[in-house]
Amino acid sequence: MELTVPAKKGETIGLDILNLGSGGEGAGMFNGFAVFVKGALLGKKVREKINLVKKNYAAGTLKEISEPSPERQEPPCPVYAACGGCQLQHLSYRGSLK
C-alpha cells in the first residue's frame, strides 16, 4: 500500500496544535499526517507554511496565530528568535507546568 503525503512544500495550511514535540515545536495533524511548527503552542489554531516534507511528517514556519494561547508571553531574551537555544521562552511558567 502506497502512503499518500497530503502536505506539499510551499503550501500554507491551517493547523490545530494538539501536542508539543520533543524540541518544543507545536505538533498537529493535517489529513492524518503529522505536522510540526516552531513557535506554536498547545491547544491553539495557527497557519503555517510547509518548508519540509518527509515520508512520515512535515515541518513549517509559523505564519499566523489564529487563536493565541493565554500562556503565550513575550520571550525575556532579546535574541530568542534568532538564537534557537531556548525553545519555549514564549511559553509562560504556568503554561509549562501544565
mmCIF file of N, CA, C and O in Angstrom:
data_model
loop_
_atom_site.group_PDB
_atom_site.id
_atom_site.type_symbol
_atom_site.label_atom_id
_atom_site.label_comp_id
_atom_site.label_asym_id
_atom_site.label_seq_id
_atom_site.Cartn_x
_atom_site.Cartn_y
_atom_site.Cartn_z
ATOM 1 N N MET A 1 0.839 -1.179 0.000
ATOM 2 C CA MET A 1 0.000 0.000 0.000
ATOM 3 C C MET A 1 0.888 1.248 0.000
ATOM 4 O O MET A 1 1.799 1.373 0.804
ATOM 5 N N GLU A 2 0.608 2.160 -0.891
ATOM 6 C CA GLU A 2 1.402 3.376 -1.006
ATOM 7 C C GLU A 2 0.870 4.460 -0.071
ATOM 8 O O GLU A 2 -0.333 4.700 0.007
ATOM 9 N N LEU A 3 1.767 5.125 0.644
ATOM 10 C CA LEU A 3 1.409 6.194 1.574
ATOM 11 C C LEU A 3 1.226 7.494 0.805
ATOM 12 O O LEU A 3 2.058 7.865 -0.007
ATOM 13 N N THR A 4 0.108 8.175 1.032
ATOM 14 C CA THR A 4 -0.148 9.462 0.402
ATOM 15 C C THR A 4 0.237 10.562 1.373
ATOM 16 O O THR A 4 -0.216 10.586 2.512
ATOM 17 N N VAL A 5 1.073 11.475 0.913
ATOM 18 C CA VAL A 5 1.521 12.599 1.725
ATOM 19 C C VAL A 5 0.664 13.811 1.351
ATOM 20 O O VAL A 5 0.760 14.309 0.239
ATOM 21 N N PRO A 6 -0.207 14.287 2.273
ATOM 22 C CA PRO A 6 -1.134 15.367 1.932
ATOM 23 C C PRO A 6 -0.518 16.766 1.945
ATOM 24 O O PRO A 6 -1.072 17.695 1.371
ATOM 25 N N ALA A 7 0.625 16.945 2.578
ATOM 26 C CA ALA A 7 1.251 18.267 2.673
ATOM 27 C C ALA A 7 2.261 18.442 1.547
ATOM 28 O O ALA A 7 2.974 17.507 1.193
ATOM 29 N N LYS A 8 2.303 19.656 0.994
ATOM 30 C CA LYS A 8 3.247 19.951 -0.071
ATOM 31 C C LYS A 8 4.137 21.123 0.325
ATOM 32 O O LYS A 8 3.662 22.085 0.929
ATOM 33 N N LYS A 9 5.398 21.046 -0.015
ATOM 34 C CA LYS A 9 6.347 22.111 0.302
ATOM 35 C C LYS A 9 5.867 23.423 -0.331
ATOM 36 O O LYS A 9 5.452 23.447 -1.486
ATOM 37 N N GLY A 10 5.903 24.504 0.461
ATOM 38 C CA GLY A 10 5.468 25.814 -0.008
ATOM 39 C C GLY A 10 4.004 26.116 0.254
ATOM 40 O O GLY A 10 3.576 27.258 0.158
ATOM 41 N N GLU A 11 3.229 25.105 0.587
ATOM 42 C CA GLU A 11 1.798 25.254 0.860
ATOM 43 C C GLU A 11 1.588 25.872 2.244
ATOM 44 O O GLU A 11 2.321 25.603 3.180
ATOM 45 N N THR A 12 0.582 26.740 2.370
ATOM 46 C CA THR A 12 0.198 27.291 3.668
ATOM 47 C C THR A 12 -1.066 26.580 4.121
ATOM 48 O O THR A 12 -2.028 26.487 3.361
ATOM 49 N N ILE A 13 -1.048 26.066 5.356
ATOM 50 C CA ILE A 13 -2.174 25.296 5.881
ATOM 51 C C ILE A 13 -2.605 25.825 7.243
ATOM 52 O O ILE A 13 -1.835 26.470 7.932
ATOM 53 N N GLY A 14 -3.840 25.536 7.619
ATOM 54 C CA GLY A 14 -4.332 25.787 8.966
ATOM 55 C C GLY A 14 -4.133 24.523 9.786
ATOM 56 O O GLY A 14 -4.259 23.413 9.264
ATOM 57 N N LEU A 15 -3.802 24.702 11.062
ATOM 58 C CA LEU A 15 -3.468 23.543 11.882
ATOM 59 C C LEU A 15 -3.888 23.771 13.322
ATOM 60 O O LEU A 15 -3.669 24.852 13.872
ATOM 61 N N ASP A 16 -4.512 22.775 13.935
ATOM 62 C CA ASP A 16 -4.794 22.781 15.374
ATOM 63 C C ASP A 16 -3.608 22.110 16.057
ATOM 64 O O ASP A 16 -3.247 20.987 15.708
ATOM 65 N N ILE A 17 -3.022 22.803 17.024
ATOM 66 C CA ILE A 17 -1.862 22.257 17.731
ATOM 67 C C ILE A 17 -2.366 21.348 18.853
ATOM 68 O O ILE A 17 -3.046 21.788 19.766
ATOM 69 N N LEU A 18 -2.012 20.064 18.770
ATOM 70 C CA LEU A 18 -2.513 19.045 19.689
ATOM 71 C C LEU A 18 -1.506 18.646 20.757
ATOM 72 O O LEU A 18 -1.878 18.148 21.809
ATOM 73 N N ASN A 19 -0.218 18.824 20.476
ATOM 74 C CA ASN A 19 0.858 18.427 21.387
ATOM 75 C C ASN A 19 2.065 19.320 21.166
ATOM 76 O O ASN A 19 2.097 20.094 20.222
ATOM 77 N N LEU A 20 3.059 19.147 22.023
ATOM 78 C CA LEU A 20 4.356 19.770 21.805
ATOM 79 C C LEU A 20 5.353 18.666 21.499
ATOM 80 O O LEU A 20 5.350 17.619 22.146
ATOM 81 N N GLY A 21 6.206 18.896 20.494
ATOM 82 C CA GLY A 21 7.225 17.929 20.129
ATOM 83 C C GLY A 21 8.395 17.966 21.095
ATOM 84 O O GLY A 21 8.483 18.824 21.975
ATOM 85 N N SER A 22 9.336 17.076 20.917
ATOM 86 C CA SER A 22 10.484 16.964 21.814
ATOM 87 C C SER A 22 11.377 18.197 21.795
ATOM 88 O O SER A 22 12.074 18.479 22.757
ATOM 89 N N GLY A 23 11.345 18.979 20.717
ATOM 90 C CA GLY A 23 12.131 20.198 20.625
ATOM 91 C C GLY A 23 11.340 21.448 20.961
ATOM 92 O O GLY A 23 11.802 22.560 20.722
ATOM 93 N N GLY A 24 10.122 21.274 21.495
ATOM 94 C CA GLY A 24 9.298 22.408 21.879
ATOM 95 C C GLY A 24 8.399 22.931 20.773
ATOM 96 O O GLY A 24 7.641 23.872 20.983
ATOM 97 N N GLU A 25 8.453 22.335 19.598
ATOM 98 C CA GLU A 25 7.612 22.781 18.496
ATOM 99 C C GLU A 25 6.177 22.284 18.663
ATOM 100 O O GLU A 25 5.938 21.252 19.275
ATOM 101 N N GLY A 26 5.222 23.041 18.127
ATOM 102 C CA GLY A 26 3.834 22.606 18.149
ATOM 103 C C GLY A 26 3.647 21.455 17.178
ATOM 104 O O GLY A 26 4.290 21.403 16.128
ATOM 105 N N ALA A 27 2.766 20.532 17.509
ATOM 106 C CA ALA A 27 2.518 19.368 16.664
ATOM 107 C C ALA A 27 1.017 19.221 16.437
ATOM 108 O O ALA A 27 0.229 19.342 17.368
ATOM 109 N N GLY A 28 0.653 18.983 15.198
ATOM 110 C CA GLY A 28 -0.747 18.778 14.857
ATOM 111 C C GLY A 28 -0.870 17.760 13.738
ATOM 112 O O GLY A 28 0.132 17.218 13.261
ATOM 113 N N MET A 29 -2.098 17.519 13.316
ATOM 114 C CA MET A 29 -2.358 16.567 12.244
ATOM 115 C C MET A 29 -3.045 17.285 11.093
ATOM 116 O O MET A 29 -3.974 18.073 11.299
ATOM 117 N N PHE A 30 -2.589 17.036 9.877
ATOM 118 C CA PHE A 30 -3.181 17.576 8.654
ATOM 119 C C PHE A 30 -3.576 16.404 7.777
ATOM 120 O O PHE A 30 -2.714 15.697 7.260
ATOM 121 N N ASN A 31 -4.863 16.135 7.688
ATOM 122 C CA ASN A 31 -5.368 14.986 6.929
ATOM 123 C C ASN A 31 -4.672 13.690 7.336
ATOM 124 O O ASN A 31 -4.252 12.895 6.505
ATOM 125 N N GLY A 32 -4.516 13.496 8.665
ATOM 126 C CA GLY A 32 -3.915 12.281 9.187
ATOM 127 C C GLY A 32 -2.397 12.242 9.121
ATOM 128 O O GLY A 32 -1.792 11.211 9.384
ATOM 129 N N PHE A 33 -1.769 13.352 8.803
ATOM 130 C CA PHE A 33 -0.322 13.445 8.621
ATOM 131 C C PHE A 33 0.262 14.374 9.677
ATOM 132 O O PHE A 33 -0.239 15.484 9.872
ATOM 133 N N ALA A 34 1.316 13.951 10.378
ATOM 134 C CA ALA A 34 1.919 14.764 11.438
ATOM 135 C C ALA A 34 2.623 15.985 10.848
ATOM 136 O O ALA A 34 3.370 15.874 9.877
ATOM 137 N N VAL A 35 2.367 17.148 11.472
ATOM 138 C CA VAL A 35 2.988 18.398 11.035
ATOM 139 C C VAL A 35 3.491 19.134 12.269
ATOM 140 O O VAL A 35 2.778 19.250 13.264
ATOM 141 N N PHE A 36 4.728 19.645 12.200
ATOM 142 C CA PHE A 36 5.360 20.369 13.302
ATOM 143 C C PHE A 36 5.587 21.815 12.910
ATOM 144 O O PHE A 36 5.922 22.099 11.759
ATOM 145 N N VAL A 37 5.427 22.724 13.889
ATOM 146 C CA VAL A 37 5.662 24.143 13.619
ATOM 147 C C VAL A 37 6.308 24.809 14.834
ATOM 148 O O VAL A 37 5.763 24.795 15.931
ATOM 149 N N LYS A 38 7.495 25.360 14.628
ATOM 150 C CA LYS A 38 8.231 26.038 15.692
ATOM 151 C C LYS A 38 7.473 27.301 16.095
ATOM 152 O O LYS A 38 7.000 28.047 15.245
ATOM 153 N N GLY A 39 7.347 27.506 17.412
ATOM 154 C CA GLY A 39 6.703 28.714 17.921
ATOM 155 C C GLY A 39 5.222 28.570 18.210
ATOM 156 O O GLY A 39 4.608 29.482 18.751
ATOM 157 N N ALA A 40 4.620 27.446 17.848
ATOM 158 C CA ALA A 40 3.201 27.226 18.114
ATOM 159 C C ALA A 40 3.031 26.576 19.487
ATOM 160 O O ALA A 40 3.868 25.792 19.910
ATOM 161 N N LEU A 41 1.945 26.926 20.161
ATOM 162 C CA LEU A 41 1.682 26.384 21.492
ATOM 163 C C LEU A 41 0.461 25.472 21.491
ATOM 164 O O LEU A 41 -0.450 25.629 20.674
ATOM 165 N N LEU A 42 0.428 24.565 22.425
ATOM 166 C CA LEU A 42 -0.606 23.553 22.591
ATOM 167 C C LEU A 42 -2.009 24.143 22.646
ATOM 168 O O LEU A 42 -2.242 25.137 23.332
ATOM 169 N N GLY A 43 -2.917 23.512 21.930
ATOM 170 C CA GLY A 43 -4.331 23.834 22.024
ATOM 171 C C GLY A 43 -4.795 25.027 21.212
ATOM 172 O O GLY A 43 -5.920 25.468 21.373
ATOM 173 N N LYS A 44 -3.976 25.560 20.318
ATOM 174 C CA LYS A 44 -4.365 26.745 19.569
ATOM 175 C C LYS A 44 -4.313 26.507 18.073
ATOM 176 O O LYS A 44 -3.703 25.572 17.591
ATOM 177 N N LYS A 45 -4.969 27.384 17.323
ATOM 178 C CA LYS A 45 -5.012 27.292 15.866
ATOM 179 C C LYS A 45 -3.975 28.230 15.265
ATOM 180 O O LYS A 45 -3.850 29.368 15.697
ATOM 181 N N VAL A 46 -3.247 27.708 14.269
ATOM 182 C CA VAL A 46 -2.235 28.512 13.593
ATOM 183 C C VAL A 46 -2.322 28.291 12.084
ATOM 184 O O VAL A 46 -2.973 27.363 11.614
ATOM 185 N N ARG A 47 -1.654 29.166 11.352
ATOM 186 C CA ARG A 47 -1.421 28.952 9.920
ATOM 187 C C ARG A 47 0.082 28.859 9.757
ATOM 188 O O ARG A 47 0.821 29.607 10.376
ATOM 189 N N GLU A 48 0.507 27.914 8.946
ATOM 190 C CA GLU A 48 1.930 27.716 8.750
ATOM 191 C C GLU A 48 2.240 27.426 7.300
ATOM 192 O O GLU A 48 1.402 26.918 6.566
ATOM 193 N N LYS A 49 3.461 27.777 6.920
ATOM 194 C CA LYS A 49 3.954 27.470 5.580
ATOM 195 C C LYS A 49 4.851 26.245 5.689
ATOM 196 O O LYS A 49 5.793 26.225 6.479
ATOM 197 N N ILE A 50 4.557 25.223 4.903
ATOM 198 C CA ILE A 50 5.317 23.977 4.918
ATOM 199 C C ILE A 50 6.684 24.211 4.253
ATOM 200 O O ILE A 50 6.753 24.667 3.119
ATOM 201 N N ASN A 51 7.749 23.902 4.992
ATOM 202 C CA ASN A 51 9.113 24.051 4.475
ATOM 203 C C ASN A 51 9.784 22.711 4.192
ATOM 204 O O ASN A 51 10.726 22.645 3.414
ATOM 205 N N LEU A 52 9.337 21.676 4.876
ATOM 206 C CA LEU A 52 9.988 20.372 4.794
ATOM 207 C C LEU A 52 8.917 19.291 4.772
ATOM 208 O O LEU A 52 8.000 19.309 5.595
ATOM 209 N N VAL A 53 9.013 18.373 3.834
ATOM 210 C CA VAL A 53 8.086 17.239 3.769
ATOM 211 C C VAL A 53 8.907 15.961 3.702
ATOM 212 O O VAL A 53 9.756 15.796 2.831
ATOM 213 N N LYS A 54 8.667 15.084 4.672
ATOM 214 C CA LYS A 54 9.302 13.768 4.720
ATOM 215 C C LYS A 54 8.219 12.708 4.545
ATOM 216 O O LYS A 54 7.036 13.021 4.428
ATOM 217 N N LYS A 55 8.632 11.445 4.566
ATOM 218 C CA LYS A 55 7.693 10.345 4.370
ATOM 219 C C LYS A 55 6.621 10.299 5.456
ATOM 220 O O LYS A 55 5.460 10.005 5.179
ATOM 221 N N ASN A 56 6.998 10.611 6.730
ATOM 222 C CA ASN A 56 6.073 10.451 7.850
ATOM 223 C C ASN A 56 5.643 11.746 8.524
ATOM 224 O O ASN A 56 4.836 11.712 9.434
ATOM 225 N N TYR A 57 6.210 12.877 8.129
ATOM 226 C CA TYR A 57 5.864 14.141 8.782
ATOM 227 C C TYR A 57 6.255 15.321 7.893
ATOM 228 O O TYR A 57 6.986 15.161 6.906
ATOM 229 N N ALA A 58 5.771 16.486 8.288
ATOM 230 C CA ALA A 58 6.149 17.737 7.628
ATOM 231 C C ALA A 58 6.456 18.761 8.711
ATOM 232 O O ALA A 58 6.040 18.617 9.862
ATOM 233 N N ALA A 59 7.200 19.800 8.361
ATOM 234 C CA ALA A 59 7.528 20.873 9.292
ATOM 235 C C ALA A 59 7.446 22.197 8.554
ATOM 236 O O ALA A 59 7.661 22.260 7.341
ATOM 237 N N GLY A 60 7.108 23.247 9.301
ATOM 238 C CA GLY A 60 6.954 24.525 8.638
ATOM 239 C C GLY A 60 7.214 25.712 9.536
ATOM 240 O O GLY A 60 7.609 25.573 10.694
ATOM 241 N N THR A 61 6.970 26.881 8.979
ATOM 242 C CA THR A 61 7.191 28.157 9.634
ATOM 243 C C THR A 61 5.862 28.756 10.053
ATOM 244 O O THR A 61 4.926 28.814 9.249
ATOM 245 N N LEU A 62 5.791 29.237 11.275
ATOM 246 C CA LEU A 62 4.593 29.886 11.794
ATOM 247 C C LEU A 62 4.336 31.174 11.016
ATOM 248 O O LEU A 62 5.198 32.027 10.935
ATOM 249 N N LYS A 63 3.145 31.308 10.429
ATOM 250 C CA LYS A 63 2.782 32.498 9.668
ATOM 251 C C LYS A 63 1.785 33.374 10.414
ATOM 252 O O LYS A 63 1.838 34.587 10.320
ATOM 253 N N GLU A 64 0.851 32.732 11.104
ATOM 254 C CA GLU A 64 -0.207 33.474 11.786
ATOM 255 C C GLU A 64 -0.738 32.651 12.943
ATOM 256 O O GLU A 64 -0.869 31.433 12.834
ATOM 257 N N ILE A 65 -1.045 33.322 14.037
ATOM 258 C CA ILE A 65 -1.683 32.665 15.175
ATOM 259 C C ILE A 65 -3.146 33.063 15.139
ATOM 260 O O ILE A 65 -3.485 34.221 15.386
ATOM 261 N N SER A 66 -4.017 32.137 14.768
ATOM 262 C CA SER A 66 -5.446 32.422 14.658
ATOM 263 C C SER A 66 -6.095 32.594 16.021
ATOM 264 O O SER A 66 -6.978 33.419 16.200
ATOM 265 N N GLU A 67 -5.694 31.772 16.964
ATOM 266 C CA GLU A 67 -6.185 31.831 18.339
ATOM 267 C C GLU A 67 -4.981 31.761 19.272
ATOM 268 O O GLU A 67 -4.438 30.691 19.503
ATOM 269 N N PRO A 68 -4.530 32.896 19.814
ATOM 270 C CA PRO A 68 -3.354 32.848 20.685
ATOM 271 C C PRO A 68 -3.641 32.145 22.016
ATOM 272 O O PRO A 68 -4.734 32.240 22.549
ATOM 273 N N SER A 69 -2.649 31.467 22.512
ATOM 274 C CA SER A 69 -2.756 30.804 23.803
ATOM 275 C C SER A 69 -2.682 31.837 24.917
ATOM 276 O O SER A 69 -1.877 32.770 24.848
ATOM 277 N N PRO A 70 -3.481 31.681 25.980
ATOM 278 C CA PRO A 70 -3.344 32.584 27.124
ATOM 279 C C PRO A 70 -1.991 32.416 27.821
ATOM 280 O O PRO A 70 -1.586 33.269 28.599
ATOM 281 N N GLU A 71 -1.292 31.340 27.515
ATOM 282 C CA GLU A 71 0.017 31.083 28.116
ATOM 283 C C GLU A 71 1.172 31.652 27.285
ATOM 284 O O GLU A 71 2.326 31.545 27.671
ATOM 285 N N ARG A 72 0.861 32.293 26.145
ATOM 286 C CA ARG A 72 1.906 32.892 25.318
ATOM 287 C C ARG A 72 2.398 34.174 25.984
ATOM 288 O O ARG A 72 1.620 34.952 26.500
ATOM 289 N N GLN A 73 3.701 34.348 25.985
ATOM 290 C CA GLN A 73 4.293 35.558 26.557
ATOM 291 C C GLN A 73 5.404 36.057 25.642
ATOM 292 O O GLN A 73 5.880 35.328 24.776
ATOM 293 N N GLU A 74 5.815 37.283 25.862
ATOM 294 C CA GLU A 74 6.971 37.827 25.147
ATOM 295 C C GLU A 74 8.222 37.154 25.717
ATOM 296 O O GLU A 74 8.433 37.155 26.927
ATOM 297 N N PRO A 75 9.063 36.551 24.864
ATOM 298 C CA PRO A 75 10.272 35.903 25.378
ATOM 299 C C PRO A 75 11.171 36.909 26.099
ATOM 300 O O PRO A 75 11.391 38.010 25.596
ATOM 301 N N PRO A 76 11.690 36.561 27.270
ATOM 302 C CA PRO A 76 12.526 37.501 28.028
ATOM 303 C C PRO A 76 13.890 37.764 27.383
ATOM 304 O O PRO A 76 14.486 38.801 27.625
ATOM 305 N N CYS A 77 14.375 36.877 26.552
ATOM 306 C CA CYS A 77 15.689 37.038 25.916
ATOM 307 C C CYS A 77 15.553 37.855 24.629
ATOM 308 O O CYS A 77 14.739 37.526 23.772
ATOM 309 N N PRO A 78 16.358 38.898 24.466
ATOM 310 C CA PRO A 78 16.244 39.738 23.262
ATOM 311 C C PRO A 78 16.684 39.044 21.970
ATOM 312 O O PRO A 78 16.320 39.495 20.890
ATOM 313 N N VAL A 79 17.429 37.947 22.045
ATOM 314 C CA VAL A 79 17.862 37.244 20.832
ATOM 315 C C VAL A 79 17.168 35.882 20.683
ATOM 316 O O VAL A 79 17.607 35.041 19.906
ATOM 317 N N TYR A 80 16.076 35.690 21.373
ATOM 318 C CA TYR A 80 15.349 34.411 21.363
ATOM 319 C C TYR A 80 15.027 33.943 19.942
ATOM 320 O O TYR A 80 15.308 32.803 19.568
ATOM 321 N N ALA A 81 14.459 34.808 19.128
ATOM 322 C CA ALA A 81 14.034 34.418 17.779
ATOM 323 C C ALA A 81 15.213 34.033 16.890
ATOM 324 O O ALA A 81 15.118 33.110 16.086
ATOM 325 N N ALA A 82 16.324 34.697 17.029
ATOM 326 C CA ALA A 82 17.488 34.436 16.185
ATOM 327 C C ALA A 82 18.339 33.271 16.679
ATOM 328 O O ALA A 82 18.956 32.564 15.890
ATOM 329 N N CYS A 83 18.375 33.054 17.977
ATOM 330 C CA CYS A 83 19.284 32.076 18.571
ATOM 331 C C CYS A 83 18.792 30.638 18.440
ATOM 332 O O CYS A 83 19.491 29.786 17.922
ATOM 333 N N GLY A 84 17.624 30.350 18.955
ATOM 334 C CA GLY A 84 17.090 28.994 18.915
ATOM 335 C C GLY A 84 17.568 28.090 20.036
ATOM 336 O O GLY A 84 17.235 26.911 20.065
ATOM 337 N N GLY A 85 18.356 28.611 20.971
ATOM 338 C CA GLY A 85 18.880 27.796 22.063
ATOM 339 C C GLY A 85 17.845 27.434 23.115
ATOM 340 O O GLY A 85 17.929 26.387 23.741
ATOM 341 N N CYS A 86 16.871 28.282 23.317
ATOM 342 C CA CYS A 86 15.810 28.049 24.312
ATOM 343 C C CYS A 86 14.481 27.965 23.561
ATOM 344 O O CYS A 86 13.966 28.967 23.110
ATOM 345 N N GLN A 87 13.932 26.788 23.448
ATOM 346 C CA GLN A 87 12.770 26.566 22.581
ATOM 347 C C GLN A 87 11.453 27.109 23.110
ATOM 348 O O GLN A 87 10.559 27.387 22.335
ATOM 349 N N LEU A 88 11.274 27.243 24.412
ATOM 350 C CA LEU A 88 9.949 27.563 24.945
ATOM 351 C C LEU A 88 9.895 28.853 25.768
ATOM 352 O O LEU A 88 9.071 28.973 26.659
ATOM 353 N N GLN A 89 10.718 29.823 25.462
ATOM 354 C CA GLN A 89 10.652 31.084 26.204
ATOM 355 C C GLN A 89 9.359 31.845 25.931
ATOM 356 O O GLN A 89 8.997 32.727 26.692
ATOM 357 N N HIS A 90 8.651 31.524 24.861
ATOM 358 C CA HIS A 90 7.372 32.166 24.563
ATOM 359 C C HIS A 90 6.210 31.527 25.341
ATOM 360 O O HIS A 90 5.076 31.973 25.247
ATOM 361 N N LEU A 91 6.498 30.503 26.139
ATOM 362 C CA LEU A 91 5.510 29.827 26.975
ATOM 363 C C LEU A 91 5.706 30.271 28.421
ATOM 364 O O LEU A 91 6.816 30.213 28.949
ATOM 365 N N SER A 92 4.615 30.712 29.066
ATOM 366 C CA SER A 92 4.703 31.164 30.455
ATOM 367 C C SER A 92 5.087 30.013 31.380
ATOM 368 O O SER A 92 4.920 28.833 31.045
ATOM 369 N N TYR A 93 5.571 30.346 32.557
ATOM 370 C CA TYR A 93 5.921 29.327 33.550
ATOM 371 C C TYR A 93 4.689 28.491 33.900
ATOM 372 O O TYR A 93 4.751 27.265 33.947
ATOM 373 N N ARG A 94 3.570 29.155 34.108
ATOM 374 C CA ARG A 94 2.320 28.444 34.428
ATOM 375 C C ARG A 94 1.956 27.463 33.310
ATOM 376 O O ARG A 94 1.563 26.329 33.559
ATOM 377 N N GLY A 95 2.125 27.890 32.071
ATOM 378 C CA GLY A 95 1.839 27.014 30.931
ATOM 379 C C GLY A 95 2.766 25.821 30.861
ATOM 380 O O GLY A 95 2.362 24.728 30.489
ATOM 381 N N SER A 96 4.023 26.014 31.232
ATOM 382 C CA SER A 96 4.970 24.898 31.189
ATOM 383 C C SER A 96 4.663 23.860 32.260
ATOM 384 O O SER A 96 4.972 22.697 32.105
ATOM 385 N N LEU A 97 4.048 24.274 33.348
ATOM 386 C CA LEU A 97 3.676 23.331 34.405
ATOM 387 C C LEU A 97 2.520 22.427 33.978
ATOM 388 O O LEU A 97 2.411 21.303 34.470
ATOM 389 N N LYS A 98 1.681 22.925 33.081
ATOM 390 C CA LYS A 98 0.556 22.119 32.581
ATOM 391 C C LYS A 98 1.077 21.004 31.729
ATOM 392 O O LYS A 98 0.607 19.984 31.572
#
